[in-house]
Amino acid sequence: MAARRRPTRQRRHGRLRQGVVVLGGVVALSGVLAGCGNSAPGPTATVDQYLAAWAHQDYGSMERLVTKPPADFVSFNRQVASGLRLTTATYHAGTISSSGSNATVRITSHLVLGTLGSLTLHSTLRLSDATGSWRVVWSPRSIVSSLGPGDTI
């Protein structure tokens, strides 16, 4: 077996400098590439957060993602869940359509209701980026397409 030669101190420092230069270049390039894209996040993150909060019946978190929520937002959503005797829910977003500072997404709600069993509902979430961050433009129709202002379950 041939004996391995240990790198000299000069070679080790040269390799270290080369590694630092390469790493610096990668960091600089990733910063440039990040600047090339749209810096404002799209509505997807808001939709994902909203649906996750909705599935956990976390109406306070949902409310924070709504632009101009009504004063009874939390109690209204609780009343709907209670009225339906909601035990579990999953929500799935379709493809988000956006135009400027407005977006819509079709929501499919798979609900398990107390003694009634499973139910699938469809609704549409409207979103707006009027304030610099995407928010849900909420109405009762966000829950069930046929609900209007003043309607209850």
PDB file of C-alpha atoms in Angstrom:
ATOM      1  CA  MET A   1       0.000   0.000   0.000  1.00  0.00           C
ATOM      2  CA  ALA A   2       1.225   3.416  -0.853  1.00  0.00           C
ATOM      3  CA  ALA A   3       1.408   5.885   1.967  1.00  0.00           C
ATOM      4  CA  ARG A   4      -0.925   8.841   1.693  1.00  0.00           C
ATOM      5  CA  ARG A   5       0.701  12.189   1.658  1.00  0.00           C
ATOM      6  CA  ARG A   6      -0.753  14.724   4.000  1.00  0.00           C
ATOM      7  CA  PRO A   7      -1.502  18.043   2.353  1.00  0.00           C
ATOM      8  CA  THR A   8       0.912  20.759   3.210  1.00  0.00           C
ATOM      9  CA  ARG A   9      -0.268  23.713   5.178  1.00  0.00           C
ATOM     10  CA  GLN A  10      -0.098  25.883   2.066  1.00  0.00           C
ATOM     11  CA  ARG A  11      -2.326  23.421   0.110  1.00  0.00           C
ATOM     12  CA  ARG A  12      -4.880  23.260   2.943  1.00  0.00           C
ATOM     13  CA  HIS A  13      -5.146  27.058   3.089  1.00  0.00           C
ATOM     14  CA  GLY A  14      -5.439  27.247  -0.698  1.00  0.00           C
ATOM     15  CA  ARG A  15      -8.295  24.751  -0.676  1.00  0.00           C
ATOM     16  CA  LEU A  16      -9.961  26.566   2.190  1.00  0.00           C
ATOM     17  CA  ARG A  17      -9.767  29.893   0.325  1.00  0.00           C
ATOM     18  CA  GLN A  18     -11.126  28.238  -2.799  1.00  0.00           C
ATOM     19  CA  GLY A  19     -14.039  26.778  -0.805  1.00  0.00           C
ATOM     20  CA  VAL A  20     -14.802  30.144   0.766  1.00  0.00           C
ATOM     21  CA  VAL A  21     -14.781  31.839  -2.648  1.00  0.00           C
ATOM     22  CA  VAL A  22     -17.150  29.194  -4.085  1.00  0.00           C
ATOM     23  CA  LEU A  23     -19.472  29.448  -1.067  1.00  0.00           C
ATOM     24  CA  GLY A  24     -19.472  33.251  -1.313  1.00  0.00           C
ATOM     25  CA  GLY A  25     -20.347  33.018  -4.996  1.00  0.00           C
ATOM     26  CA  VAL A  26     -23.241  30.660  -4.288  1.00  0.00           C
ATOM     27  CA  VAL A  27     -24.603  32.965  -1.574  1.00  0.00           C
ATOM     28  CA  ALA A  28     -24.312  36.016  -3.836  1.00  0.00           C
ATOM     29  CA  LEU A  29     -25.950  34.223  -6.765  1.00  0.00           C
ATOM     30  CA  SER A  30     -28.865  33.017  -4.633  1.00  0.00           C
ATOM     31  CA  GLY A  31     -29.420  36.602  -3.466  1.00  0.00           C
ATOM     32  CA  VAL A  32     -29.449  37.845  -7.055  1.00  0.00           C
ATOM     33  CA  LEU A  33     -31.855  35.103  -8.131  1.00  0.00           C
ATOM     34  CA  ALA A  34     -34.164  35.809  -5.202  1.00  0.00           C
ATOM     35  CA  GLY A  35     -34.281  39.448  -6.261  1.00  0.00           C
ATOM     36  CA  CYS A  36     -35.287  38.492  -9.807  1.00  0.00           C
ATOM     37  CA  GLY A  37     -38.600  36.962  -8.782  1.00  0.00           C
ATOM     38  CA  ASN A  38     -41.700  38.678  -7.526  1.00  0.00           C
ATOM     39  CA  SER A  39     -40.902  39.633  -3.940  1.00  0.00           C
ATOM     40  CA  ALA A  40     -44.548  39.828  -2.879  1.00  0.00           C
ATOM     41  CA  PRO A  41     -45.939  36.440  -1.884  1.00  0.00           C
ATOM     42  CA  GLY A  42     -49.025  35.304  -3.756  1.00  0.00           C
ATOM     43  CA  PRO A  43     -52.394  34.353  -2.297  1.00  0.00           C
ATOM     44  CA  THR A  44     -51.495  30.646  -1.886  1.00  0.00           C
ATOM     45  CA  ALA A  45     -49.978  31.049   1.587  1.00  0.00           C
ATOM     46  CA  THR A  46     -53.056  32.921   2.834  1.00  0.00           C
ATOM     47  CA  VAL A  47     -55.392  30.282   1.401  1.00  0.00           C
ATOM     48  CA  ASP A  48     -53.352  27.467   2.986  1.00  0.00           C
ATOM     49  CA  GLN A  49     -53.278  29.185   6.398  1.00  0.00           C
ATOM     50  CA  TYR A  50     -56.981  30.019   6.253  1.00  0.00           C
ATOM     51  CA  LEU A  51     -58.002  26.453   5.365  1.00  0.00           C
ATOM     52  CA  ALA A  52     -55.735  24.958   8.039  1.00  0.00           C
ATOM     53  CA  ALA A  53     -57.279  27.251  10.688  1.00  0.00           C
ATOM     54  CA  TRP A  54     -60.764  26.429   9.393  1.00  0.00           C
ATOM     55  CA  ALA A  55     -60.125  22.677   9.634  1.00  0.00           C
ATOM     56  CA  HIS A  56     -59.104  23.162  13.290  1.00  0.00           C
ATOM     57  CA  GLN A  57     -62.080  25.447  13.984  1.00  0.00           C
ATOM     58  CA  ASP A  58     -59.582  28.166  14.907  1.00  0.00           C
ATOM     59  CA  TYR A  59     -61.847  31.065  14.002  1.00  0.00           C
ATOM     60  CA  GLY A  60     -59.592  33.651  15.646  1.00  0.00           C
ATOM     61  CA  SER A  61     -56.732  32.733  13.302  1.00  0.00           C
ATOM     62  CA  MET A  62     -59.139  32.785  10.371  1.00  0.00           C
ATOM     63  CA  GLU A  63     -60.320  36.252  11.392  1.00  0.00           C
ATOM     64  CA  ARG A  64     -56.736  37.585  11.304  1.00  0.00           C
ATOM     65  CA  LEU A  65     -56.545  36.505   7.650  1.00  0.00           C
ATOM     66  CA  VAL A  66     -59.750  38.339   6.682  1.00  0.00           C
ATOM     67  CA  THR A  67     -59.913  41.886   5.397  1.00  0.00           C
ATOM     68  CA  LYS A  68     -62.533  43.852   7.317  1.00  0.00           C
ATOM     69  CA  PRO A  69     -64.063  40.905   9.220  1.00  0.00           C
ATOM     70  CA  PRO A  70     -67.521  41.546  10.654  1.00  0.00           C
ATOM     71  CA  ALA A  71     -67.714  42.026  14.433  1.00  0.00           C
ATOM     72  CA  ASP A  72     -69.475  38.652  14.771  1.00  0.00           C
ATOM     73  CA  PHE A  73     -67.013  36.708  12.584  1.00  0.00           C
ATOM     74  CA  VAL A  74     -65.927  34.241  15.286  1.00  0.00           C
ATOM     75  CA  SER A  75     -69.398  33.746  16.764  1.00  0.00           C
ATOM     76  CA  PHE A  76     -70.992  33.360  13.315  1.00  0.00           C
ATOM     77  CA  ASN A  77     -68.513  30.637  12.314  1.00  0.00           C
ATOM     78  CA  ARG A  78     -68.977  28.881  15.664  1.00  0.00           C
ATOM     79  CA  GLN A  79     -72.758  28.993  15.189  1.00  0.00           C
ATOM     80  CA  VAL A  80     -72.454  27.444  11.726  1.00  0.00           C
ATOM     81  CA  ALA A  81     -70.239  24.619  13.037  1.00  0.00           C
ATOM     82  CA  SER A  82     -72.574  24.064  15.987  1.00  0.00           C
ATOM     83  CA  GLY A  83     -75.692  24.205  13.806  1.00  0.00           C
ATOM     84  CA  LEU A  84     -74.226  21.577  11.494  1.00  0.00           C
ATOM     85  CA  ARG A  85     -73.011  19.504  14.468  1.00  0.00           C
ATOM     86  CA  LEU A  86     -69.622  19.496  12.791  1.00  0.00           C
ATOM     87  CA  THR A  87     -67.284  16.805  14.114  1.00  0.00           C
ATOM     88  CA  THR A  88     -64.486  16.931  11.519  1.00  0.00           C
ATOM     89  CA  ALA A  89     -63.761  18.902   8.400  1.00  0.00           C
ATOM     90  CA  THR A  90     -61.200  19.005   5.630  1.00  0.00           C
ATOM     91  CA  TYR A  91     -60.941  21.740   3.054  1.00  0.00           C
ATOM     92  CA  HIS A  92     -59.272  21.580  -0.342  1.00  0.00           C
ATOM     93  CA  ALA A  93     -58.443  24.534  -2.552  1.00  0.00           C
ATOM     94  CA  GLY A  94     -58.752  24.371  -6.299  1.00  0.00           C
ATOM     95  CA  THR A  95     -56.626  26.408  -8.664  1.00  0.00           C
ATOM     96  CA  ILE A  96     -56.265  30.027  -7.642  1.00  0.00           C
ATOM     97  CA  SER A  97     -57.233  32.543 -10.332  1.00  0.00           C
ATOM     98  CA  SER A  98     -55.736  35.972  -9.839  1.00  0.00           C
ATOM     99  CA  SER A  99     -55.917  39.251 -11.660  1.00  0.00           C
ATOM    100  CA  GLY A 100     -53.936  42.121 -10.220  1.00  0.00           C
ATOM    101  CA  SER A 101     -54.779  42.515  -6.556  1.00  0.00           C
ATOM    102  CA  ASN A 102     -57.809  40.171  -6.646  1.00  0.00           C
ATOM    103  CA  ALA A 103     -57.989  36.384  -6.593  1.00  0.00           C
ATOM    104  CA  THR A 104     -60.577  33.631  -6.269  1.00  0.00           C
ATOM    105  CA  VAL A 105     -60.288  29.977  -5.411  1.00  0.00           C
ATOM    106  CA  ARG A 106     -62.911  27.251  -5.378  1.00  0.00           C
ATOM    107  CA  ILE A 107     -63.064  25.411  -2.031  1.00  0.00           C
ATOM    108  CA  THR A 108     -64.336  21.870  -1.561  1.00  0.00           C
ATOM    109  CA  SER A 109     -65.402  21.192   2.031  1.00  0.00           C
ATOM    110  CA  HIS A 110     -65.635  17.585   3.236  1.00  0.00           C
ATOM    111  CA  LEU A 111     -67.605  17.636   6.478  1.00  0.00           C
ATOM    112  CA  VAL A 112     -68.615  14.956   8.958  1.00  0.00           C
ATOM    113  CA  LEU A 113     -71.774  16.038  10.733  1.00  0.00           C
ATOM    114  CA  GLY A 114     -73.015  14.508  13.998  1.00  0.00           C
ATOM    115  CA  THR A 115     -75.843  12.134  13.129  1.00  0.00           C
ATOM    116  CA  LEU A 116     -76.110  13.167   9.469  1.00  0.00           C
ATOM    117  CA  GLY A 117     -72.804  11.693   8.300  1.00  0.00           C
ATOM    118  CA  SER A 118     -70.641  13.043   5.493  1.00  0.00           C
ATOM    119  CA  LEU A 119     -71.414  16.056   3.378  1.00  0.00           C
ATOM    120  CA  THR A 120     -69.455  17.762   0.621  1.00  0.00           C
ATOM    121  CA  LEU A 121     -69.999  21.469  -0.008  1.00  0.00           C
ATOM    122  CA  HIS A 122     -68.492  23.922  -2.462  1.00  0.00           C
ATOM    123  CA  SER A 123     -67.787  27.578  -2.007  1.00  0.00           C
ATOM    124  CA  THR A 124     -65.504  30.260  -3.376  1.00  0.00           C
ATOM    125  CA  LEU A 125     -63.005  32.306  -1.425  1.00  0.00           C
ATOM    126  CA  ARG A 126     -62.314  35.763  -2.715  1.00  0.00           C
ATOM    127  CA  LEU A 127     -59.007  37.373  -1.815  1.00  0.00           C
ATOM    128  CA  SER A 128     -57.567  40.846  -2.090  1.00  0.00           C
ATOM    129  CA  ASP A 129     -54.079  42.301  -1.900  1.00  0.00           C
ATOM    130  CA  ALA A 130     -55.238  45.897  -1.446  1.00  0.00           C
ATOM    131  CA  THR A 131     -53.210  46.368   1.767  1.00  0.00           C
ATOM    132  CA  GLY A 132     -49.923  44.820   0.601  1.00  0.00           C
ATOM    133  CA  SER A 133     -50.689  41.326   1.880  1.00  0.00           C
ATOM    134  CA  TRP A 134     -53.258  38.833   0.653  1.00  0.00           C
ATOM    135  CA  ARG A 135     -56.413  38.631   2.791  1.00  0.00           C
ATOM    136  CA  VAL A 136     -59.697  36.774   2.448  1.00  0.00           C
ATOM    137  CA  VAL A 137     -62.664  38.954   1.495  1.00  0.00           C
ATOM    138  CA  TRP A 138     -65.119  37.087   3.698  1.00  0.00           C
ATOM    139  CA  SER A 139     -68.876  36.751   3.461  1.00  0.00           C
ATOM    140  CA  PRO A 140     -71.252  33.949   4.550  1.00  0.00           C
ATOM    141  CA  ARG A 141     -70.938  32.685   0.957  1.00  0.00           C
ATOM    142  CA  SER A 142     -67.308  31.836   1.817  1.00  0.00           C
ATOM    143  CA  ILE A 143     -68.726  28.987   3.917  1.00  0.00           C
ATOM    144  CA  VAL A 144     -71.595  27.827   1.722  1.00  0.00           C
ATOM    145  CA  SER A 145     -72.322  29.411  -1.664  1.00  0.00           C
ATOM    146  CA  SER A 146     -76.052  29.670  -0.916  1.00  0.00           C
ATOM    147  CA  LEU A 147     -75.631  31.590   2.387  1.00  0.00           C
ATOM    148  CA  GLY A 148     -76.327  35.299   2.252  1.00  0.00           C
ATOM    149  CA  PRO A 149     -76.071  38.101   4.772  1.00  0.00           C
ATOM    150  CA  GLY A 150     -78.377  37.433   7.710  1.00  0.00           C
ATOM    151  CA  ASP A 151     -78.817  33.737   6.820  1.00  0.00           C
ATOM    152  CA  THR A 152     -78.141  31.074   9.438  1.00  0.00           C
ATOM    153  CA  ILE A 153     -77.799  27.309   9.373  1.00  0.00           C
TER     154      ILE A 153
END
